[in-house]
XYZ file of C-alpha atoms in Angstrom:
550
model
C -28.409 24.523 0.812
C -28.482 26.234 4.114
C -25.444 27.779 5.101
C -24.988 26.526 8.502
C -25.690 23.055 7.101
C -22.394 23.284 5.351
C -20.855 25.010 8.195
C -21.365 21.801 9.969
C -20.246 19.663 7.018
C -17.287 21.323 6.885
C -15.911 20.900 10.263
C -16.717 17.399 10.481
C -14.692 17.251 7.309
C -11.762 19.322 8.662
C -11.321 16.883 12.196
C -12.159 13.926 10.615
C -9.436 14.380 7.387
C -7.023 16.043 10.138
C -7.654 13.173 12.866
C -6.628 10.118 9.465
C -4.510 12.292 6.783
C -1.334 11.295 7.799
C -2.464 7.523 8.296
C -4.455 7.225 4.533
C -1.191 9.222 3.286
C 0.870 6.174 4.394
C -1.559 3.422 3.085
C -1.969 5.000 -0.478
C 1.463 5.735 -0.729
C 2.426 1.984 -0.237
C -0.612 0.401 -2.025
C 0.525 2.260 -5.246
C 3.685 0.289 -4.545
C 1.774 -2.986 -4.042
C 0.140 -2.652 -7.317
C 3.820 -4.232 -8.669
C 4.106 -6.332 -6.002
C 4.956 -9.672 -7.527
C 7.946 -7.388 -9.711
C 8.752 -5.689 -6.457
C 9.222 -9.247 -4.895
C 11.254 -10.773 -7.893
C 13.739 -7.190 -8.065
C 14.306 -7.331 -4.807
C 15.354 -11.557 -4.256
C 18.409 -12.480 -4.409
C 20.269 -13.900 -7.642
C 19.416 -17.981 -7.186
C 22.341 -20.305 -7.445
C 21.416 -23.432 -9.349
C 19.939 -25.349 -6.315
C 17.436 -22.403 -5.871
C 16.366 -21.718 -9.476
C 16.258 -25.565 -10.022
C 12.634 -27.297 -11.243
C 11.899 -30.712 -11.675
C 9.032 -32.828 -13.643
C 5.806 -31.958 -11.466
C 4.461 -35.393 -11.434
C 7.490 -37.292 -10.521
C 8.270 -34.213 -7.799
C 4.964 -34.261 -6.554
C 4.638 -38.272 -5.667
C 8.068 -38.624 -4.149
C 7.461 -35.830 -1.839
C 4.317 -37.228 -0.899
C 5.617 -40.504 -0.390
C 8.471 -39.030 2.007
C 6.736 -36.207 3.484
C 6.989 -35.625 7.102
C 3.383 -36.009 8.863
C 4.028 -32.717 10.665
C 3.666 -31.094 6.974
C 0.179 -29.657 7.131
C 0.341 -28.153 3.919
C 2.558 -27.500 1.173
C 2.806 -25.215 -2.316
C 3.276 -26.833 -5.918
C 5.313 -23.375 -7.572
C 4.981 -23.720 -11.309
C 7.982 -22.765 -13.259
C 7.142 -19.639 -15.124
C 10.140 -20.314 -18.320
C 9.453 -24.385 -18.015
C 5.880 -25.405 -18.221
C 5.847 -28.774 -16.932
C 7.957 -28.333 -14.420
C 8.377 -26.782 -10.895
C 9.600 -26.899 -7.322
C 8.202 -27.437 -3.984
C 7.798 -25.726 -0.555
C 6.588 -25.926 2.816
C 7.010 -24.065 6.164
C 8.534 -25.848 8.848
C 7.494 -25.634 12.735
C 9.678 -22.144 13.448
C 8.216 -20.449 10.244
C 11.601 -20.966 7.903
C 10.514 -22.278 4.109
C 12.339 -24.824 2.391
C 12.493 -26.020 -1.136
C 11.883 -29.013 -2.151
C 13.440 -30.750 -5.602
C 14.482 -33.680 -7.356
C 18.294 -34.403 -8.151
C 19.563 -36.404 -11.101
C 19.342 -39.553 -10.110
C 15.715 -38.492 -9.102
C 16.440 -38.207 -5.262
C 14.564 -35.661 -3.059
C 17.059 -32.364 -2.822
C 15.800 -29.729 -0.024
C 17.401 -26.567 0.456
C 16.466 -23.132 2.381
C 14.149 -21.448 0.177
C 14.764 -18.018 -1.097
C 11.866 -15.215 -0.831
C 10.961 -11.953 -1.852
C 10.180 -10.275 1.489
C 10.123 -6.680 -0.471
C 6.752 -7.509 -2.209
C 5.502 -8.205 1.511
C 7.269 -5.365 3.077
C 5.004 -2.704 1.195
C 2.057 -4.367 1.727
C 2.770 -4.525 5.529
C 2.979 -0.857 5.292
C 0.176 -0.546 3.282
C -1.793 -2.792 5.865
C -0.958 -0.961 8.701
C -0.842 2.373 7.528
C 2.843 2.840 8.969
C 1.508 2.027 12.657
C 4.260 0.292 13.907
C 1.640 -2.582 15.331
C 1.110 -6.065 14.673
C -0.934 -6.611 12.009
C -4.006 -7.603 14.461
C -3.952 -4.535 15.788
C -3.168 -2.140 13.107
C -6.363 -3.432 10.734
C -9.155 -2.883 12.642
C -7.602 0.691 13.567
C -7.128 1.291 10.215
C -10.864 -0.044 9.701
C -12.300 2.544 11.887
C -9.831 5.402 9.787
C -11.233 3.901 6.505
C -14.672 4.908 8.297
C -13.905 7.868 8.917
C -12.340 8.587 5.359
C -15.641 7.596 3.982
C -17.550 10.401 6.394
C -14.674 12.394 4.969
C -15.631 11.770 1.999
C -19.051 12.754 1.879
C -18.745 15.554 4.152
C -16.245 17.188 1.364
C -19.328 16.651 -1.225
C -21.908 17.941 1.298
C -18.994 21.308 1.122
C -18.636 21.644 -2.255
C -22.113 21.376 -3.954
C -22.788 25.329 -4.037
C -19.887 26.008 -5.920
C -19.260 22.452 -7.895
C -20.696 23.772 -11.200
C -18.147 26.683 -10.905
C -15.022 25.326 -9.743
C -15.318 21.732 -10.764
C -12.439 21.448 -12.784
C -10.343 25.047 -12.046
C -6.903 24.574 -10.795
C -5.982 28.452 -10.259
C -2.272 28.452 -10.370
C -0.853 31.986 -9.347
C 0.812 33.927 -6.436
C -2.295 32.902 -4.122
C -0.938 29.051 -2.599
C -4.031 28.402 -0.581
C -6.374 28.855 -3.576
C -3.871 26.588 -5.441
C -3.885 24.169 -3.139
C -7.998 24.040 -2.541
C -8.394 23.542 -6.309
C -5.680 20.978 -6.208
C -7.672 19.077 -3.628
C -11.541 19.638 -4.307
C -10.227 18.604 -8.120
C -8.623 14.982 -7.237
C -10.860 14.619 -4.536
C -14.455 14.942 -6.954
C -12.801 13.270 -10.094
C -11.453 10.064 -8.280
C -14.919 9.907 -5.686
C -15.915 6.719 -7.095
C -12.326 5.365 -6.415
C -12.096 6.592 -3.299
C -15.220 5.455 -1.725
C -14.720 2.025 -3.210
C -11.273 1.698 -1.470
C -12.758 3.270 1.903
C -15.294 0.502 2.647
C -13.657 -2.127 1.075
C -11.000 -1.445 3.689
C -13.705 -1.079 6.441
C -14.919 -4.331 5.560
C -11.634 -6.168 5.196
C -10.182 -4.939 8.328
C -13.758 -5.153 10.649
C -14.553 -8.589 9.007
C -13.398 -10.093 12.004
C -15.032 -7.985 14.675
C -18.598 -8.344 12.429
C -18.420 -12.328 12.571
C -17.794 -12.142 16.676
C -20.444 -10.315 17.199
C -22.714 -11.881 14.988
C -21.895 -15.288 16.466
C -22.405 -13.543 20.087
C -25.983 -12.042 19.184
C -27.845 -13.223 16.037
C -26.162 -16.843 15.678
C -26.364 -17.485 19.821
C -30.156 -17.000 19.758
C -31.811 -20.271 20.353
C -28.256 -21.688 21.046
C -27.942 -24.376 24.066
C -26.196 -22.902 26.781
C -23.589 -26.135 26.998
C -23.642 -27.275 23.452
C -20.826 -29.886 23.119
C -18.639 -28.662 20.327
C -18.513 -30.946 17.017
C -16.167 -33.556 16.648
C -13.469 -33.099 14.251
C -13.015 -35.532 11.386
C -10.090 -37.672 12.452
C -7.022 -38.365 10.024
C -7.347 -41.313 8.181
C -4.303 -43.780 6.544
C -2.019 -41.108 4.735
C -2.770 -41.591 0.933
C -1.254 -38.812 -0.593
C 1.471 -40.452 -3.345
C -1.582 -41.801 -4.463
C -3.422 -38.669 -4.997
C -4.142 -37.286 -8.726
C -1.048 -35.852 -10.633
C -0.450 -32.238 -10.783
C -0.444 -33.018 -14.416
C -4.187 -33.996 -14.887
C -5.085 -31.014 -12.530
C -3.769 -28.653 -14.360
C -5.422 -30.531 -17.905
C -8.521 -30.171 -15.975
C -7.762 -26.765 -15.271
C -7.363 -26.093 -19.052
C -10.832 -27.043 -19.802
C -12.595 -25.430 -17.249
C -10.883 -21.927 -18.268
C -9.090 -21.271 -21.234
C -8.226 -17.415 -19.860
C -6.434 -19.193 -16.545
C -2.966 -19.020 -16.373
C -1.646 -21.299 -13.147
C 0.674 -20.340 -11.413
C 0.939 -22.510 -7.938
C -0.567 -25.630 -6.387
C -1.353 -25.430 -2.908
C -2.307 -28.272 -1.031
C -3.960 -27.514 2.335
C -5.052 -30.399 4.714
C -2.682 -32.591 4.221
C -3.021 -34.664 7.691
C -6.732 -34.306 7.414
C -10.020 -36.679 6.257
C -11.042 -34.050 3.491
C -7.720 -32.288 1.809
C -7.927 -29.538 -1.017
C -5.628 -28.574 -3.734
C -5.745 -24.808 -4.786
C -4.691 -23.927 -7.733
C -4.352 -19.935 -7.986
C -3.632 -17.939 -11.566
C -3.823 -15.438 -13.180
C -6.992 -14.410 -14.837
C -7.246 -11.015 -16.561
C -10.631 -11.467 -18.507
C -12.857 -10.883 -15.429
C -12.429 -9.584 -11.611
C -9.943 -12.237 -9.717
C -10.490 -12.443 -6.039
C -6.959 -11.897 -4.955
C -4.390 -9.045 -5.837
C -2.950 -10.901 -8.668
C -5.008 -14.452 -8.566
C -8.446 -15.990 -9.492
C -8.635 -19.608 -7.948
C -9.836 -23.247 -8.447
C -10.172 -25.452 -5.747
C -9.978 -29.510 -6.541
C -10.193 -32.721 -4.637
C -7.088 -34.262 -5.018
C -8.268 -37.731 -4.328
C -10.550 -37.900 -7.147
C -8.994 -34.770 -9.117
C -13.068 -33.282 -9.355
C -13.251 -29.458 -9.202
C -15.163 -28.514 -5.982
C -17.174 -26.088 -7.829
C -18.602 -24.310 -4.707
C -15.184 -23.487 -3.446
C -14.188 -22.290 -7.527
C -13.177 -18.692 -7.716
C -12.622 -18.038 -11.224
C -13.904 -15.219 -13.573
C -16.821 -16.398 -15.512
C -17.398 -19.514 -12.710
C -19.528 -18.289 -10.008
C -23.167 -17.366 -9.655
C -24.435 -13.683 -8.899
C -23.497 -13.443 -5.372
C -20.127 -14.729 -5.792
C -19.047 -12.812 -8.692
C -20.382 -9.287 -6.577
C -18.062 -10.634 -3.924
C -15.023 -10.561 -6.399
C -16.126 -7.768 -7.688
C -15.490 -5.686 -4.522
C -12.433 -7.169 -3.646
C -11.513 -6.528 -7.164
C -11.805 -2.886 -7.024
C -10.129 -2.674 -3.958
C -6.891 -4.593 -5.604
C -7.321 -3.641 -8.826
C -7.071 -7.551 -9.830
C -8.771 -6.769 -12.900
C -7.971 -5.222 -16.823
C -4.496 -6.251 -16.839
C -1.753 -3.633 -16.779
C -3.656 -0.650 -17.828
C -5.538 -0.735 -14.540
C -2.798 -1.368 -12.502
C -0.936 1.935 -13.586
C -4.051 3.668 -13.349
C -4.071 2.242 -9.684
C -0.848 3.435 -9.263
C -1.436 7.082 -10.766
C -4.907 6.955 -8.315
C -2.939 5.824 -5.334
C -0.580 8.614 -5.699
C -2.997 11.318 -6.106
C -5.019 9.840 -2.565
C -1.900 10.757 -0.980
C -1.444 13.855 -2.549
C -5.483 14.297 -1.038
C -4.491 13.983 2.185
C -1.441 15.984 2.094
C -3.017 18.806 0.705
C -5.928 18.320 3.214
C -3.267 18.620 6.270
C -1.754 22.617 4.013
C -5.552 23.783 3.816
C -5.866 23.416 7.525
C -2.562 25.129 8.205
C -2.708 27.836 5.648
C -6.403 28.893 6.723
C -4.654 29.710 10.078
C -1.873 30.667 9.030
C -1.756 34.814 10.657
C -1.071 37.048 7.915
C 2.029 39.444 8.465
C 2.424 41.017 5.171
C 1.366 44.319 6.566
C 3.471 44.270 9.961
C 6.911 45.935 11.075
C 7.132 43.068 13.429
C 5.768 39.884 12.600
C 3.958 38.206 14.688
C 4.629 34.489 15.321
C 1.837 31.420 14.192
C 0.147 29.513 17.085
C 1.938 26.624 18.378
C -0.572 23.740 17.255
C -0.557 24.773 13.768
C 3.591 24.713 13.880
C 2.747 21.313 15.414
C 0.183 19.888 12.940
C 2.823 21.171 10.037
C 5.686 19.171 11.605
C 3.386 16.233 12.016
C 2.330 16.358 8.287
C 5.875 16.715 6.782
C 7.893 14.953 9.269
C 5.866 11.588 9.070
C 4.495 11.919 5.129
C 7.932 12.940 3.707
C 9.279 10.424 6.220
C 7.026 7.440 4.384
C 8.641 8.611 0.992
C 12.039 8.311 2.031
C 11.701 4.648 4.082
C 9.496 2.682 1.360
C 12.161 2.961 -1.555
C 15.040 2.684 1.074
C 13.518 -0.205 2.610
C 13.431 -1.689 -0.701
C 17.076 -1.283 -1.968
C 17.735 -2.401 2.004
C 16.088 -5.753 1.371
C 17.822 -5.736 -1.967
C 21.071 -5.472 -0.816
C 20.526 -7.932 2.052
C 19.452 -10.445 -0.206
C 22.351 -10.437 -2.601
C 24.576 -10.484 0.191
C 23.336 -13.328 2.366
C 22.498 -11.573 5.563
C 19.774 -12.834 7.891
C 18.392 -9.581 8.604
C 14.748 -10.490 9.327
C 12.568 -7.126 9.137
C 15.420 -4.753 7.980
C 12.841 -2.950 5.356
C 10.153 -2.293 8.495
C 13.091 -1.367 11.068
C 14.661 1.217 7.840
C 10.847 2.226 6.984
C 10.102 3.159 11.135
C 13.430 4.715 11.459
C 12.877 7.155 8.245
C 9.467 8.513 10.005
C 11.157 8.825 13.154
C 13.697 10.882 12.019
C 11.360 12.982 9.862
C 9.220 13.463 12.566
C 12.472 14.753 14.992
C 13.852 17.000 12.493
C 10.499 18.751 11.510
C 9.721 18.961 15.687
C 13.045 20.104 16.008
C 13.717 22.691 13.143
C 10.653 23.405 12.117
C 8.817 22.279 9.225
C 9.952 24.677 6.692
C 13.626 23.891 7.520
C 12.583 19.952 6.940
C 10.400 20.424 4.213
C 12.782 21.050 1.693
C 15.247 18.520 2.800
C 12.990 15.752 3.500
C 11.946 15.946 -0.359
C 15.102 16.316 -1.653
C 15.703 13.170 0.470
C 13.093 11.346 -0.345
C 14.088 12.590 -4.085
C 17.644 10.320 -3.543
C 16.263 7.942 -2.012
C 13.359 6.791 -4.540
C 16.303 7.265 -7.447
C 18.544 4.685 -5.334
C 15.942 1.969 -6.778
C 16.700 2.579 -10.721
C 20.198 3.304 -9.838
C 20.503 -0.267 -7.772
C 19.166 -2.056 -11.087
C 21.545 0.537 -13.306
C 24.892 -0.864 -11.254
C 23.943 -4.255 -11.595
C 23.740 -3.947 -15.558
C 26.989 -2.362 -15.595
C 28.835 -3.759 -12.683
C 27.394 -7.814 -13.079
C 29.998 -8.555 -10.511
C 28.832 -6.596 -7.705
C 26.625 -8.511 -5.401
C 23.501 -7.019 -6.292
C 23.918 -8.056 -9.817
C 22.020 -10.480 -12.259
C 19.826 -10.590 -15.461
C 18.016 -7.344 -16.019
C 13.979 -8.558 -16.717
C 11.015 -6.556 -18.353
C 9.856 -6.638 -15.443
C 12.023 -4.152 -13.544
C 10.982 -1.930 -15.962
C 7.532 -0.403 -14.040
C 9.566 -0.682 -10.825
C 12.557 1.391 -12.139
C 10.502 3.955 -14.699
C 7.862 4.949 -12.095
C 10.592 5.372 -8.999
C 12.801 7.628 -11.841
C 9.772 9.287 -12.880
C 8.698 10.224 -8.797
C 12.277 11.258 -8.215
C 12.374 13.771 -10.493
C 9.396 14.877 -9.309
C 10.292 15.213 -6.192
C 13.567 16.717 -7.131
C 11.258 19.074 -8.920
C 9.202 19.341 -5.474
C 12.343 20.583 -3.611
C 13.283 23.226 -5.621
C 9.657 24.650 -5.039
C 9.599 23.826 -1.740
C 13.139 25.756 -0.802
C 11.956 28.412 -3.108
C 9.066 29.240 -0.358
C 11.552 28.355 2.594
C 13.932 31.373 1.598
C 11.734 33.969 0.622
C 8.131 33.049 1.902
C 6.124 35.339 4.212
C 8.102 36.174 8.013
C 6.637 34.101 10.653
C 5.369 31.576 8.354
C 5.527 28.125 8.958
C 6.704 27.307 5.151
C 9.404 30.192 6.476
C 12.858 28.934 7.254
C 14.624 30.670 10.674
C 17.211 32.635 9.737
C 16.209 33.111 6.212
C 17.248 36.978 4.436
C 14.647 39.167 5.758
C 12.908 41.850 2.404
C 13.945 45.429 2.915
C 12.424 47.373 5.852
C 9.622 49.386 5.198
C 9.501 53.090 4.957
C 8.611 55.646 7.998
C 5.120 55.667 7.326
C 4.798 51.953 6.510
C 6.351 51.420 9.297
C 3.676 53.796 11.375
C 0.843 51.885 9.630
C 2.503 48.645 10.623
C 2.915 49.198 14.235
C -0.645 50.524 14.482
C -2.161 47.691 12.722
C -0.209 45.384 14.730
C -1.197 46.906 17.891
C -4.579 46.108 16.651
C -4.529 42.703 16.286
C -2.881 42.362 19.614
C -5.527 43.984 21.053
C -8.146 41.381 19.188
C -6.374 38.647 20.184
C-alpha cells in the first residue's frame, strides 16, 4: 500500500478519534454498566414496606381496575410478581408524570399508593444515551449519531493504518521502559480483536439515534412524491363504549403465551390504548434462546378483546419471518439481549476495553508530541494544546469513573431515606466531570491524574461497601435482604476498584519521577541529579538547537 495513502488514513484517524474519544469513552463506560441494568435498578430501590411489595390475584386485580379506571388512563402496566406466579400489581402514570401502584386489599378493595422505582437502572443508561452531554435526550442522540459515524470512519481508517504491519504486530503487547510503544500495542491489540464488536455497536448507534432524522426526510422527499399538495389528514378512529372489565383475563393471556413459546418467561403486561377503538396488550419477557428485541425483553403483542396474538406485531425469538428476525438481530448485538449471562459479561469486559480504546487513543496523540528533554540542561516546556488535550482527556474520562458509581450509591441512599431528589445521580454524575475537568485545567493533568484514579478507585468501592453495611448494619437505612443479584453489581465494581487502585499507584509512579516538562510530570516533583560539565555543554548546545528549529 502506498505510503501516502496511509499517511492520509492516518490523520483522518487521529482528528476523527481526537474530535469523539472523550464522548465514546463516556458511552462505553456506562453501557458496560447498563448491561446489569435491571440488578442496578433493584440494588439501588428502596427497601418496600408491605403496601409497596404487595401483589394481588392478576385476574381479580386486573377487572376491578378496569372497571374503576379513570378515562384519563391511556395506558397502564400488568407487573408480574417474580417470587408469586399468579400474582402481581398494577401501575400507571398520572398527568404530571408521578407512577402509582395499584392493588387489591383484603376485603378485595382497590389500594393505590405512590409507586416506588429504580431510577439507577435509568440513570446509566441516560449517560450511556447521551454520552455525558449534559442535553436532553433529543438533542444528545442524534449528536451522538453523527460521533457513532465518525467512530465507524475511525474505525476503518485504523485498519486502512495498520495493514503493513498487522501480520507482525497483531497480537504484541511490548511492555518495557518505552510507554508509547506500550500504549500503541495496547490499542492496535483491543482495537483489531474486538473490530467486529465495535463496528456493530457504531452503526447500530448511527441508526438508533438518526432513525428519526431518516423517516423526516424520507417522508419530505421519497414519500411526498405524487402527494396532493392539501391532502386532508385521516380521521382518527373515535373511542367507542369503554369495555375493558370485560376484556380477556391476564390469566388466559399468559396460557396463551405458554403455548406459543415455551422459552418465554413474562414478565409485564402492558396495555396501551386504553381510550382507543383498537387497544393492545404487550406482554414483554425474557427470552434467552434467540436474539430479543429489547435490552432484556422479546415481546408478544395480543388483542385483548378477543385474547388472539396479533402475530404481525409478535416479537419473539423463533416467531418472525426473515426480515424481522435480521431486525432483532441488530438490535440484539447492539444490547447484547442474547446468550444469557455469558454474553452479558462479555459485554461488560468489551465495553470496558472500548473505553480503554479511546483513552489510549487521546495518550498516543499526546505522547507523539510530547518534546523529548532527556538530553537537555533546561527543559523545555510542551506546547499548550497538547497540555490542553491531556487535561481534557483525564479531567472528563476519570471524571465519568468517579460520577457513575457515586451517582449510584447517591440514588441508593436517597431511596432508603425518602428524599424527593429528582435527578440527584445526573446532577452528582455532571458535577464529578466538572470538577475533573477544573482540577486537570487547573493543576495540570499529571497532578490530577493520579488523584482522579485513586478517586474514582473510592468511589467505585463505595458500591460493594454500601451493600457490605447493609448486611452488617440491617438497621441503617440503606439496609435489606442481600439478593444473588447484587452479586455482578458488587464483584465487578470491587474488581474495577482495585484496578484502579492498582492504576494509581502507576499513575503517581510516572507523576514523581517521569521525564521534566512532561505532561504525565507533576510541578514541583524532585528533580534527578544535575548533569556533569560536559553533559551539561552538550545539553545547552543541543538545546540551542532545537530553539533554533523551532
Amino acid at each position: 500500500m502506498k505510503a501516502d495513502i496511509v499517511r492520509t488514513y492516518k490523520v483522518v484517524h487521529t482528528w476523527v478519534g481526537i474530535l469523539s474519544g472523550v464522548m465514546l469513552f463516556i458511552a462505553f463506560y456506562a453501557g458496560a454498566f447498563t448491561m446489569f441494568k435491571p440488578e442496578i435498578g433493584r440494588w439501588a430501590e428502596a427497601q418496600p414496606n408491605a403496601q409497596q411489595g404487595a401483589s394481588s390475584p392478576l385476574d381479580p386485580l386486573a377487572s376491578a381496575f378496569f372497571t374503576a379506571r379513570d378515562p384519563a388512563i391511556g395506558s397502564a402496566v400488568l407487573v408480574l410478581d417474580r417470587e408469586r406466579p399468579g400474582y402481581g400489581r398494577m401501575r400507571y402514570f398520572d398527568k404530571q408524570g408521578a407512577t402509582w401502584q395499584v392493588t387489591l386489599d383484603a376485603a378485595g378493595r382497590l389500594q393505590t399508593s405512590a409507586a416506588q422505582t429504580g431510577p439507577a437502572g435509568h440513570f446509566a443508561d441516560q449517560v450511556h444515551r447521551n454520552g455525558g452531554l449534559p442535553l436532553a435526550g433529543a438533542v444528545a442522540e442524534p449528536i451522538i449519531g453523527f460521533v457513532a459515524l465518525l467512530y465507524a470512519l475511525a474505525l476503518i481508517s485504523g485498519v486502512v493504518i495498520l495493514l503493513p504491519s498487522l501480520i507482525k504486530d497483531l497480537l504484541l503487547l511490548r511492555i518495557g521502559a518505552n510507554v508509547k510503544r506500550f500504549w500503541l500495542d495496547a490499542h492496535n491489540l483491543i482495537g483489531i480483536t474486538s473490530l467486529p464488536f465495535h463496528l456493530a455497536i457504531a452503526l447500530t448507534t448511527a441508526g438508533f439515534c438518526l432513525h428519526d432524522w431518516v423517516y423526516d426526510t424520507q417522508d419530505a422527499t421519497i414519500h411526498a412524491i405524487g402527494k396532493p399538495a392539501a391532502a386532508e389528514p385521516r380521521a382518527k378512529g373515535k373511542p367507542g363504549p369503554d369495555t375493558s372489565a370485560n376484556w380477556v383475563a391476564p390469566s388466559r393471556l399468559l396460557a396463551s403465551a405458554r403455548v406459543q413459546s415455551s422459552t418465554f418467561t413474562p414478565t409485564e403486561l402492558t396495555y396501551r390504548g386504553l381510550n382507543s377503538p383498537k387497544p393492545q396488550v404487550n406482554m414483554g419477557g425474557e427470552d434467552w434462546s434467540g436474539h430479543m428485541r429489547a435490552p432484556r425483553a422479546g415481546f408478544m403483542n395480543f388483542n385483548p378483546v378477543s385474547g388472539q396474538l396479533n402475530k404481525g406485531i409478535s416479537l419473539l425469538p423463533h416467531q418472525q419471518n426473515n426480515w424481522e428476525a435480521s431486525l432483532s438481530a441488530i438490535f440484539a448485538l447492539h444490547f447484547g439481549s442474547f446468550g444469557g449471562v455469558p454474553v452479558r459479561l462479555a459485554y461488560v469486559v468489551m465495553g470496558l476495553l472500548g473505553a480503554i480504546l479511546f483513552y489510549t487513543g487521546n495518550l498516543l496523540w499526546i505522547e507523539s508530541r510530547l518534546r523529548k528533554n532527556r538530553q537537555l540542561a533546561a527543559p523545555l516546556p510542551q506546547p499548550r494544546h497538547v497540555r490542553a488535550v491531556a487535561a481534557l482527556t483525564v479531567g472528563l474520562c476519570l471524571g465519568a469513573v468517579i460520577g457513575l458509581p457515586l451517582g449510584l450509591v447517591a440514588l441508593r441512599w436517597q431511596a432508603a431515606l425518602g428524599l424527593a431528589m429528582p435527578g440527584i445521580g445526573l446532577a452528582i454524575f455532571n458535577a464529578a466531570l466538572a470538577i475533573g475537568l477544573l482540577a486537570a485545567l487547573g493543576k495540570g493533568a499529571a497532578w490530577a491524574g493520579y488523584r482522579l484514579t485513586a478517586a474514582a478507585a473510592l468511589a467505585t468501592l463505595l458500591v460493594p461497601l454500601t451493600s457490605v453495611l447493609a448486611c452488617v448494619f440491617p438497621a441503617l437505612p440503606v439496609g435489606k435482604p442481600y439478593v444473588s443479584d447484587y452479586l455482578w453489581i458488587d464483584g465487578l465494581s470491587l474488581l474495577g476498584g482495585a484496578l484502579l487502585l492498582w492504576m494509581a499507584a502507576r499513575v503517581r509512579r510516572r507523576a514523581r519521577s517521569g521525564e521534566q516538562q512532561s505532561v504525565w510530570r507533576e510541578l514541583g516533583a524532585a528533580m534527578p541529579s544535575p548533569p556533569t560539565n560536559s553533559d551539561q555543554t552538550s545539553s545547552h548546545q543541543i538545546a540551542s538547537n532545537q530553539m533554533e528549529q523551532m
